[in-house]
PDB file of C-alpha atoms in Angstrom:
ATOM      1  CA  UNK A   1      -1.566   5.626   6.900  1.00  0.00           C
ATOM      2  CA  UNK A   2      -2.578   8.181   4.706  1.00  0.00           C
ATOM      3  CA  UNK A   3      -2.516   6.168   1.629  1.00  0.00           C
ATOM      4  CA  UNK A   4      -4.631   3.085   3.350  1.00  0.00           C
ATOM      5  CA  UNK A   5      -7.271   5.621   4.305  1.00  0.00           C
ATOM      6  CA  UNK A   6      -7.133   7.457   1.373  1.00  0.00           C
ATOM      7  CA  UNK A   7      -6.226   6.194  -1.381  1.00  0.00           C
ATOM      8  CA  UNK A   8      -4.496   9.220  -2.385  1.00  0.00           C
ATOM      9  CA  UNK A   9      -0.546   9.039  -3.361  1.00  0.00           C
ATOM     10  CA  UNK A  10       1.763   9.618  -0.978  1.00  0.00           C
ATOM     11  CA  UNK A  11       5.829  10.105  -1.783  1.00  0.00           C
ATOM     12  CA  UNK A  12       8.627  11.515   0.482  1.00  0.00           C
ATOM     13  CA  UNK A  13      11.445  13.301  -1.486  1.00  0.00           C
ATOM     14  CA  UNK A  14      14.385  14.590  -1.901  1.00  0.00           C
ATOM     15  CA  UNK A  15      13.695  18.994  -2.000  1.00  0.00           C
ATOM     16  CA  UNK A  16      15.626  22.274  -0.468  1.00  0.00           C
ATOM     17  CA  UNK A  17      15.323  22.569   3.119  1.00  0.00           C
ATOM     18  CA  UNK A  18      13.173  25.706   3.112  1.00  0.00           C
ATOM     19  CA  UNK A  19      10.516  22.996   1.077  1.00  0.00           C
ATOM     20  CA  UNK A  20       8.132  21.255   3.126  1.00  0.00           C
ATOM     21  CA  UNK A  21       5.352  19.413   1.235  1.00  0.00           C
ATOM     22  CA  UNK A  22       2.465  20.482  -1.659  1.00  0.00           C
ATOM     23  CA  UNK A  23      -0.650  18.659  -2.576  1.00  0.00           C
ATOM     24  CA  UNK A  24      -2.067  18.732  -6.123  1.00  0.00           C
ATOM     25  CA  UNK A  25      -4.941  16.873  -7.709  1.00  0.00           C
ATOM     26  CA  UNK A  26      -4.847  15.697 -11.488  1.00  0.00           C
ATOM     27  CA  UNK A  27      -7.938  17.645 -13.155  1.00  0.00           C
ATOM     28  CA  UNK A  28      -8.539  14.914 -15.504  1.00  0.00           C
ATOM     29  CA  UNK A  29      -8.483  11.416 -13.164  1.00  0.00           C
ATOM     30  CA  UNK A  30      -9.335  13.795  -9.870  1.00  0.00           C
ATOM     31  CA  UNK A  31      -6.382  11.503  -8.408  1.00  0.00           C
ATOM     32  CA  UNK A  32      -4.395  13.569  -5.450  1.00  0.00           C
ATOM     33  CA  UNK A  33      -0.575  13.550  -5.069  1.00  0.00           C
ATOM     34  CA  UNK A  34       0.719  14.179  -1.932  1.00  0.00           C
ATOM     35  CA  UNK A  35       4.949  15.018  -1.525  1.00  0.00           C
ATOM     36  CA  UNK A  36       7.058  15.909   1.186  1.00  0.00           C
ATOM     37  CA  UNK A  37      10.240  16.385   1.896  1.00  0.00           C
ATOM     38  CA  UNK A  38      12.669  13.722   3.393  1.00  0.00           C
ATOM     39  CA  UNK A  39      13.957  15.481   6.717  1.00  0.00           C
ATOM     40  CA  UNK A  40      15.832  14.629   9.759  1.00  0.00           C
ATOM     41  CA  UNK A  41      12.886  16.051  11.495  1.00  0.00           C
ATOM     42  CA  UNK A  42      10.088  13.429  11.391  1.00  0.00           C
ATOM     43  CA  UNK A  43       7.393  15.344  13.771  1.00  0.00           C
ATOM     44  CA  UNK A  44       7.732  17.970  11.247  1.00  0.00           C
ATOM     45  CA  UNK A  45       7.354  15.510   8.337  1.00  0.00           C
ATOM     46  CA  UNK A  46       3.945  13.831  10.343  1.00  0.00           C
ATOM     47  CA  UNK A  47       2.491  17.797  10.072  1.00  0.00           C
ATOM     48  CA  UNK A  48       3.611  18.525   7.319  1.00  0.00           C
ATOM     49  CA  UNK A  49       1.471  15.353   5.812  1.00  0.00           C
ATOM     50  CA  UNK A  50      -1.270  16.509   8.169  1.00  0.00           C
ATOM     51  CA  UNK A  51      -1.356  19.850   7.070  1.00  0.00           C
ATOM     52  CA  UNK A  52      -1.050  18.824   3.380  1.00  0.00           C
ATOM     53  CA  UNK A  53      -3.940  16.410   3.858  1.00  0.00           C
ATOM     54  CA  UNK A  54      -5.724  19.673   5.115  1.00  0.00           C
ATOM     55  CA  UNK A  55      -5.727  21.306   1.912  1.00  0.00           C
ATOM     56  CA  UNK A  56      -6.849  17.781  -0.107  1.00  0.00           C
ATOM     57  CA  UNK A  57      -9.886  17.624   2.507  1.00  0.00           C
ATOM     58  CA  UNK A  58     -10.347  21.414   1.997  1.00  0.00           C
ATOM     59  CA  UNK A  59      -9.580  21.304  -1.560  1.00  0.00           C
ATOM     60  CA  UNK A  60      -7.632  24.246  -1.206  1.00  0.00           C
ATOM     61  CA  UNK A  61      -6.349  23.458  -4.790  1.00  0.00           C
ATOM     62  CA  UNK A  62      -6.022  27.917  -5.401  1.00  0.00           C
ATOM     63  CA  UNK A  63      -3.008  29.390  -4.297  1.00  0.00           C
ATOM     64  CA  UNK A  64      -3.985  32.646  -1.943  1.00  0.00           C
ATOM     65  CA  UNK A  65      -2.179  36.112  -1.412  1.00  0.00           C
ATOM     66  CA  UNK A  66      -3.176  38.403   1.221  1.00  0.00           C
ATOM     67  CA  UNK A  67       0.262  40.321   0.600  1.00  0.00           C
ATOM     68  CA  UNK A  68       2.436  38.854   2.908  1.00  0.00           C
ATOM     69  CA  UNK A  69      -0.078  38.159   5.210  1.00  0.00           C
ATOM     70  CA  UNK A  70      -0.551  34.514   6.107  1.00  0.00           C
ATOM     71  CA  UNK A  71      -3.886  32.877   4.564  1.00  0.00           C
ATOM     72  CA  UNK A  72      -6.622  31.388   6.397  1.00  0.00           C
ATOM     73  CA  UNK A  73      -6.219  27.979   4.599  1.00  0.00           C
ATOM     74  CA  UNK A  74      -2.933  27.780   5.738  1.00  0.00           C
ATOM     75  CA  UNK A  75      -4.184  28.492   9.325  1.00  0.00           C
ATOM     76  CA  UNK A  76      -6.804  26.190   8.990  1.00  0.00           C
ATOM     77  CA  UNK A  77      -4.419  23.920   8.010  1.00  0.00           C
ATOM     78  CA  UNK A  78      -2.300  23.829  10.913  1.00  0.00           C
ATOM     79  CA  UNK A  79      -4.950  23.675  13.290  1.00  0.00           C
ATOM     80  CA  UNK A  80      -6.251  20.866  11.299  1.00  0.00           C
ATOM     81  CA  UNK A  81      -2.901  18.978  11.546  1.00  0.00           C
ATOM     82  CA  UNK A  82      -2.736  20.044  15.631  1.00  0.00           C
ATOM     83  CA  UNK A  83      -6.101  18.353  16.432  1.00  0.00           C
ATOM     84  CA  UNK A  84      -5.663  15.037  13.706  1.00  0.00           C
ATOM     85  CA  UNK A  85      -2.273  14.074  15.253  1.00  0.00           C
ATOM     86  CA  UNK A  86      -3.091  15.196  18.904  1.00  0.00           C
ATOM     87  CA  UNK A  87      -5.787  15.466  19.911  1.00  0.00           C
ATOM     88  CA  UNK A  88      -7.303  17.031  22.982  1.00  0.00           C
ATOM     89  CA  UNK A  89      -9.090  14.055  24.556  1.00  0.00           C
ATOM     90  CA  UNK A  90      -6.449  11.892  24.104  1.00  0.00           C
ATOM     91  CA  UNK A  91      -3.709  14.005  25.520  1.00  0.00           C
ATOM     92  CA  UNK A  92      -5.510  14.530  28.292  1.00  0.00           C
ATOM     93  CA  UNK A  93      -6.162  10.530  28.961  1.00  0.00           C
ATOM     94  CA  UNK A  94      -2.348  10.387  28.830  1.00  0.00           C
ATOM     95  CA  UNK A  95      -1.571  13.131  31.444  1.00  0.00           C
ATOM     96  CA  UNK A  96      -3.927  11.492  33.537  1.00  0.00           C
ATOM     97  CA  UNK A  97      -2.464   8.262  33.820  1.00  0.00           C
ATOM     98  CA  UNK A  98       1.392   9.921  33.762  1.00  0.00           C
ATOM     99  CA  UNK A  99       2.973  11.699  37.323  1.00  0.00           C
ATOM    100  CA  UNK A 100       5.086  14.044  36.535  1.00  0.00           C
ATOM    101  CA  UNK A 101       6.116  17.441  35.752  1.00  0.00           C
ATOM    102  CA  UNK A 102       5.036  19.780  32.902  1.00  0.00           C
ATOM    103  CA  UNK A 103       8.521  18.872  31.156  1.00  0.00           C
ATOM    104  CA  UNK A 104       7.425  14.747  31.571  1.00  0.00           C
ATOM    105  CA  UNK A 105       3.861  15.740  30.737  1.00  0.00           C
ATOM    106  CA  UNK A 106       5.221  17.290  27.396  1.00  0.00           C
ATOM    107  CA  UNK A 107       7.408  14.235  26.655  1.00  0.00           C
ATOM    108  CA  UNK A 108       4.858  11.851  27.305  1.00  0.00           C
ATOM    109  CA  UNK A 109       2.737  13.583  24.602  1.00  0.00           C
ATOM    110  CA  UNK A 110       5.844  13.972  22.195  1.00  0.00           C
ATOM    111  CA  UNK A 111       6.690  10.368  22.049  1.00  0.00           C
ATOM    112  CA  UNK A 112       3.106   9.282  21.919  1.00  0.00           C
ATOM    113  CA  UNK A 113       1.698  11.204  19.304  1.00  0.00           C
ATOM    114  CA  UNK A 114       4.899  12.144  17.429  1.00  0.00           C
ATOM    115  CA  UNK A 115       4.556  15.478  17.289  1.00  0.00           C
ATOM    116  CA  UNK A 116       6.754  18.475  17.855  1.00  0.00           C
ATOM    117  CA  UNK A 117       7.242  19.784  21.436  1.00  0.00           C
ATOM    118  CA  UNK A 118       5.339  23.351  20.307  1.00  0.00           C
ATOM    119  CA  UNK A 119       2.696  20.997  18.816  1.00  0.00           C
ATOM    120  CA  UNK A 120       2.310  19.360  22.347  1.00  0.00           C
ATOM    121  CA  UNK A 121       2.839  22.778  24.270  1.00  0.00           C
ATOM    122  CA  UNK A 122      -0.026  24.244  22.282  1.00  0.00           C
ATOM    123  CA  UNK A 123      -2.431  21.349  22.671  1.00  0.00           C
ATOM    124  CA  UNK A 124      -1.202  20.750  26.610  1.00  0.00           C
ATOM    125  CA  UNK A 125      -1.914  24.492  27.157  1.00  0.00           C
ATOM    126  CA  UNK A 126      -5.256  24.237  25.294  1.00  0.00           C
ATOM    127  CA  UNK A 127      -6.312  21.352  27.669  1.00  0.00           C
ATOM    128  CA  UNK A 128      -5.599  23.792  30.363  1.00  0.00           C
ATOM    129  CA  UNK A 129      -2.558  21.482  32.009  1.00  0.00           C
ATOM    130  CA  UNK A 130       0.031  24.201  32.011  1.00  0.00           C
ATOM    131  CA  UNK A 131      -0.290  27.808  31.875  1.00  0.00           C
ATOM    132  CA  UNK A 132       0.801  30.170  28.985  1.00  0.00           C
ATOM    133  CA  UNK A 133       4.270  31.104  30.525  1.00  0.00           C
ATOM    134  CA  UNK A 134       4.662  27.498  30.630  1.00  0.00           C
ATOM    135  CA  UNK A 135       3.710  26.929  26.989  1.00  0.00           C
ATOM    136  CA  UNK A 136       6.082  29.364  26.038  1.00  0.00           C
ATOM    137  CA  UNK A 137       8.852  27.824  27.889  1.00  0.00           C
ATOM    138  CA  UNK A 138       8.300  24.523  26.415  1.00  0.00           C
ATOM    139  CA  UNK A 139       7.817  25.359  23.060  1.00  0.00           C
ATOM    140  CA  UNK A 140      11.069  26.636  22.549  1.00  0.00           C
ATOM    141  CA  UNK A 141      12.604  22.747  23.307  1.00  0.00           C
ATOM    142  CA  UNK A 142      13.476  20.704  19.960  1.00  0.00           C
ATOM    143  CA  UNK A 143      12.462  17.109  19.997  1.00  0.00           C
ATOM    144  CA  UNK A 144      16.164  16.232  20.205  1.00  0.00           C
ATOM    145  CA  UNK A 145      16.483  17.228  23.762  1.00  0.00           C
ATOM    146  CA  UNK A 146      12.862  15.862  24.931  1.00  0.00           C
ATOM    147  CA  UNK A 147      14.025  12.422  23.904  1.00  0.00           C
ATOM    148  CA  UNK A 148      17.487  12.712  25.052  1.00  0.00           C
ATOM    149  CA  UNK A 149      16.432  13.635  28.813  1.00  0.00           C
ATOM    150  CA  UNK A 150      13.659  11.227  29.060  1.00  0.00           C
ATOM    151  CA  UNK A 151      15.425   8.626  27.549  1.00  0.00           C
ATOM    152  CA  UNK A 152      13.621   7.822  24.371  1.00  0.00           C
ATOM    153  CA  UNK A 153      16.725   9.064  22.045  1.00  0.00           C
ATOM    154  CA  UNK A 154      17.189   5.643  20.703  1.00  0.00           C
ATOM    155  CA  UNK A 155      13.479   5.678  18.897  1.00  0.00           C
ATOM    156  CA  UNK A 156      13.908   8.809  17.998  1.00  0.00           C
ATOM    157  CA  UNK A 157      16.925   8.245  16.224  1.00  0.00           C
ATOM    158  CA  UNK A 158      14.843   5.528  14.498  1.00  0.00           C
ATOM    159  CA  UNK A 159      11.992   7.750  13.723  1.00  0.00           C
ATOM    160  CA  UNK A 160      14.802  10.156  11.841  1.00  0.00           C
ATOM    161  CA  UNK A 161      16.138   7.301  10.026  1.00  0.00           C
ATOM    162  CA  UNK A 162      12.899   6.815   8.788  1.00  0.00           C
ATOM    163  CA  UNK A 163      11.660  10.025   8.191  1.00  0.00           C
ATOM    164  CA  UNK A 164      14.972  11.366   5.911  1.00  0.00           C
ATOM    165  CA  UNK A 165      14.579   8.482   3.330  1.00  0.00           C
ATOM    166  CA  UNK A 166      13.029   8.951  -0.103  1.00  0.00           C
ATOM    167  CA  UNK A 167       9.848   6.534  -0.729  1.00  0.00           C
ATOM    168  CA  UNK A 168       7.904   6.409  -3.696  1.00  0.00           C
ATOM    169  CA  UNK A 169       3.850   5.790  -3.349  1.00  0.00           C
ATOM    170  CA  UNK A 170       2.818   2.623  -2.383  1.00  0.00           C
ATOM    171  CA  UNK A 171       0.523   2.391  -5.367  1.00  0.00           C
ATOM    172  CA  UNK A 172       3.040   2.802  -7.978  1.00  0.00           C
ATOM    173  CA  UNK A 173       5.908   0.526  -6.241  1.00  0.00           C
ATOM    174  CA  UNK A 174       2.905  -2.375  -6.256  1.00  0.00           C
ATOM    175  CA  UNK A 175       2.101  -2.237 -10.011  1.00  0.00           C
ATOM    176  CA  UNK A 176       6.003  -1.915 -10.650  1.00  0.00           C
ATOM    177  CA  UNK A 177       7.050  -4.950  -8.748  1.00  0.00           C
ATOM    178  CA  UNK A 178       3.843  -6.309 -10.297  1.00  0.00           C
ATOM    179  CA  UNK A 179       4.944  -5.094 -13.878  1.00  0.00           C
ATOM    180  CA  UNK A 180       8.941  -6.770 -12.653  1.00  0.00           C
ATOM    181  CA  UNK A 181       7.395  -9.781 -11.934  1.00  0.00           C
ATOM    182  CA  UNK A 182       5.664 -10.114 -15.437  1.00  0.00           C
ATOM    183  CA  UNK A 183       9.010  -9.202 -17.278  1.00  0.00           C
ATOM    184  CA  UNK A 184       8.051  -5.313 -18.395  1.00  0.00           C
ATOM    185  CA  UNK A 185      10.127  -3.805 -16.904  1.00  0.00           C
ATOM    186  CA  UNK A 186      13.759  -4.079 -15.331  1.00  0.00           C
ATOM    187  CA  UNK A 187      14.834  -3.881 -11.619  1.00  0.00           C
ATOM    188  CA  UNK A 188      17.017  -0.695 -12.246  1.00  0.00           C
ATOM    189  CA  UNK A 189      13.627   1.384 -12.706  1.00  0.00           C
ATOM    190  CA  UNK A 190      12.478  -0.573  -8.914  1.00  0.00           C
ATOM    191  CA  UNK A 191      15.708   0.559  -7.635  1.00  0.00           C
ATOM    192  CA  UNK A 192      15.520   4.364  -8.965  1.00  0.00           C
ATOM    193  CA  UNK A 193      11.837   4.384  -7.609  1.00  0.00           C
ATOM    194  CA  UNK A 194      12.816   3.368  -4.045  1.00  0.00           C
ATOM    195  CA  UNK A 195      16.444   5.889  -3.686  1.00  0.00           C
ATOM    196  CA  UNK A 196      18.328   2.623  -3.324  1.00  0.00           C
ATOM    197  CA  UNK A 197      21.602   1.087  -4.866  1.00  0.00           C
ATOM    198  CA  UNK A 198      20.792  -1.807  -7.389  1.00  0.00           C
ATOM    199  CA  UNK A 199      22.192  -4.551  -5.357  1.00  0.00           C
ATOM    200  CA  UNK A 200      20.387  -4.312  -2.001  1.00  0.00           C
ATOM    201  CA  UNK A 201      16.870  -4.127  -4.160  1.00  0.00           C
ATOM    202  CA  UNK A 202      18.818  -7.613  -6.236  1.00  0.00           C
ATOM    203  CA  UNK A 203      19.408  -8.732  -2.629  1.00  0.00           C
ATOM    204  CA  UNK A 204      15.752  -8.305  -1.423  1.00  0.00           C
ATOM    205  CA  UNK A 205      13.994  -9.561  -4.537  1.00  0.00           C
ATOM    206  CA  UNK A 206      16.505 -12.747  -4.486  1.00  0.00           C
ATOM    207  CA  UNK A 207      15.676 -13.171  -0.930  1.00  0.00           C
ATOM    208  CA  UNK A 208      11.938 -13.254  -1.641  1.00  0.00           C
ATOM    209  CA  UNK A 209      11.977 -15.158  -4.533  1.00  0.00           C
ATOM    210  CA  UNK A 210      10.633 -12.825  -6.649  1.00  0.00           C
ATOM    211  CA  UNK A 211      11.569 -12.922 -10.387  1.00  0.00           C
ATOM    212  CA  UNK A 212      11.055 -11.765 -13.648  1.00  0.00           C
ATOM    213  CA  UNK A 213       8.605 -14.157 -15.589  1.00  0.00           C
ATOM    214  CA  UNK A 214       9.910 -14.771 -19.088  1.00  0.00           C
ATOM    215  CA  UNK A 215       7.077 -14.134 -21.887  1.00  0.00           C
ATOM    216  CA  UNK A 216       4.950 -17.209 -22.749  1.00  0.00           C
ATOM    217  CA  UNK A 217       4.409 -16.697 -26.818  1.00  0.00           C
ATOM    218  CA  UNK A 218       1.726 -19.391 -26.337  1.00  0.00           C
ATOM    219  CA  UNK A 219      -0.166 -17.160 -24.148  1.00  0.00           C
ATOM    220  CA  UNK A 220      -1.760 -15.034 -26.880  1.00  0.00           C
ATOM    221  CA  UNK A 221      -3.729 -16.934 -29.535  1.00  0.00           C
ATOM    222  CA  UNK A 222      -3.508 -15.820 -33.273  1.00  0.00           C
ATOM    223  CA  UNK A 223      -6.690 -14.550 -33.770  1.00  0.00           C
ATOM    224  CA  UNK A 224      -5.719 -11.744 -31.219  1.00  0.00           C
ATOM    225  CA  UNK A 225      -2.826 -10.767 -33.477  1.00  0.00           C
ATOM    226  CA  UNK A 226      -3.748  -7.257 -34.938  1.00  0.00           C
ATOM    227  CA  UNK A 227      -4.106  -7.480 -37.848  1.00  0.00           C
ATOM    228  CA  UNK A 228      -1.153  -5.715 -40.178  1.00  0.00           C
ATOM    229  CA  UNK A 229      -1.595  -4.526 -43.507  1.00  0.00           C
ATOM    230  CA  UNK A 230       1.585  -4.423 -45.709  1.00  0.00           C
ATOM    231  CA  UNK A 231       1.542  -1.698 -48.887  1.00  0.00           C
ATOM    232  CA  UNK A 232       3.766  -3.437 -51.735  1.00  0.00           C
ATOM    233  CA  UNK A 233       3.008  -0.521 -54.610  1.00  0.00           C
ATOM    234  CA  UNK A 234       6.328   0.433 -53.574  1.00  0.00           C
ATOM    235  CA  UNK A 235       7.954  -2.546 -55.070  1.00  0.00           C
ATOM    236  CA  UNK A 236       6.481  -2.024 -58.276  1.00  0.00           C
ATOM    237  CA  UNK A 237       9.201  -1.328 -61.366  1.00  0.00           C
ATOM    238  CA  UNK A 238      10.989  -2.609 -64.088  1.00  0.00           C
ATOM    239  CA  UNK A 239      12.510  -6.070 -64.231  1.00  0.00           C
ATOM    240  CA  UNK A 240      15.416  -6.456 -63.075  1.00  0.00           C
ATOM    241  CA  UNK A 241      18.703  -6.617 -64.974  1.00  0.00           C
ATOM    242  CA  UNK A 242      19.081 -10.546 -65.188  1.00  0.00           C
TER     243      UNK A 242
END
């Protein structure tokens, strides 16, 4: 989503598990790079993007330290991530039109929004639909168990799948199919761009007929042939023994 809005790229990647995401903007094109890291925790992947997009919007692009203390972009940040991916309004529209306890009330928001059960705590609590003791209690739940006991374990299962597998931007895996299609470049580089063996990519290109063009010599006419200058002084010498 971000990338259709944006325009900016987006890639999901392999890091250590204390890494989360970074955003950084090329000074010379002004073109914004957005990573984050593939997880088994996809509510913390959506914030992380959230919260990344924060500092892009922000252009926090300056690293800040308040010696140990936490800075006010990254505050700012996660704020900007709570309200984007739920926000009040809507949550409240769904707790309307859901019965239930504060526990169903908290998955309903969880599943909906895809965010993390302190995420939806924090935002319920905000909206004034459970009380701080309540918050508290809630917030210490992983998604894990939310889905298990309201039966949505399956999708979230999905949403994991999804979430802890390496993707390259969208802009860059168009022009290289783009640049595979015209014969530039070879399906190995596809393959290393997407985290997947060689065959299955083979397998999916084969299945959608898409193919490597060969050149077409004919396509280039010979008065756009640079033009090349050969130096023969070289060459010049004695005869040669006959």
């Amino acid at each position: 989503m971000i990338e259709q809005t944006t325009g900016h790229d987006v890639a999901i990647i392999s890091a250590d598990t204390d890494s989360h995401g970074l955003s950084m903007r090329d000074p010379a094109t002004g073109r914004v790079y957005i990573a984050v890291a593939a997880t088994p925790h996809p509510m913390r992947q959506r914030s992380t993007l959230a919260h990344e997009l924060a500092h892009v919007i922000f252009e926090d692009w300056e690293g800040h330290d308040r010696d140990g203390e936490r800075p006010m972009q990254e505050i700012r940040a996660d704020a900007f991530a709570r309200h984007l991916l739920a926000p009040s309004s809507g949550v409240q529209q769904t707790t309307e039109r859901a019965a239930g306890d504060p526990s169903g009330h908290l998955s309903d928001v969880v599943q909906r929004y895809l965010v993390s059960p302190a995420i939806a705590a924090i935002v319920l609590a905000d909206c004034g639909l459970i009380s701080a003791e309540t918050k508290t209690d809630l917030m210490g739940l992983t998604t894990y168990q939310v889905a298990a006991r309201n039966g949505w374990l399956d999708q979230y299962r999905s949403l994991q799948d999804a979430s802890n597998r390496q993707r390259a931007p969208q802009s860059l895996l168009r022009r290289a199919t783009a640049a595979y299609s015209e014969g530039l470049i070879g399906l190995p580089i596809i393959a290393a761009l997407r985290g997947l063996p060689l065959a299955t990519v083979q397998a999916e290109f084969d299945d959608l007929g898409i193919t490597p063009q060969p050149a077409d010599p004919t396509a280039f006419e010979l008065d756009e042939l640079p033009a090349v200058e050969v130096d023969l002084t070289g060459l010049a010498g004695d005869e040669p023994d006959r």
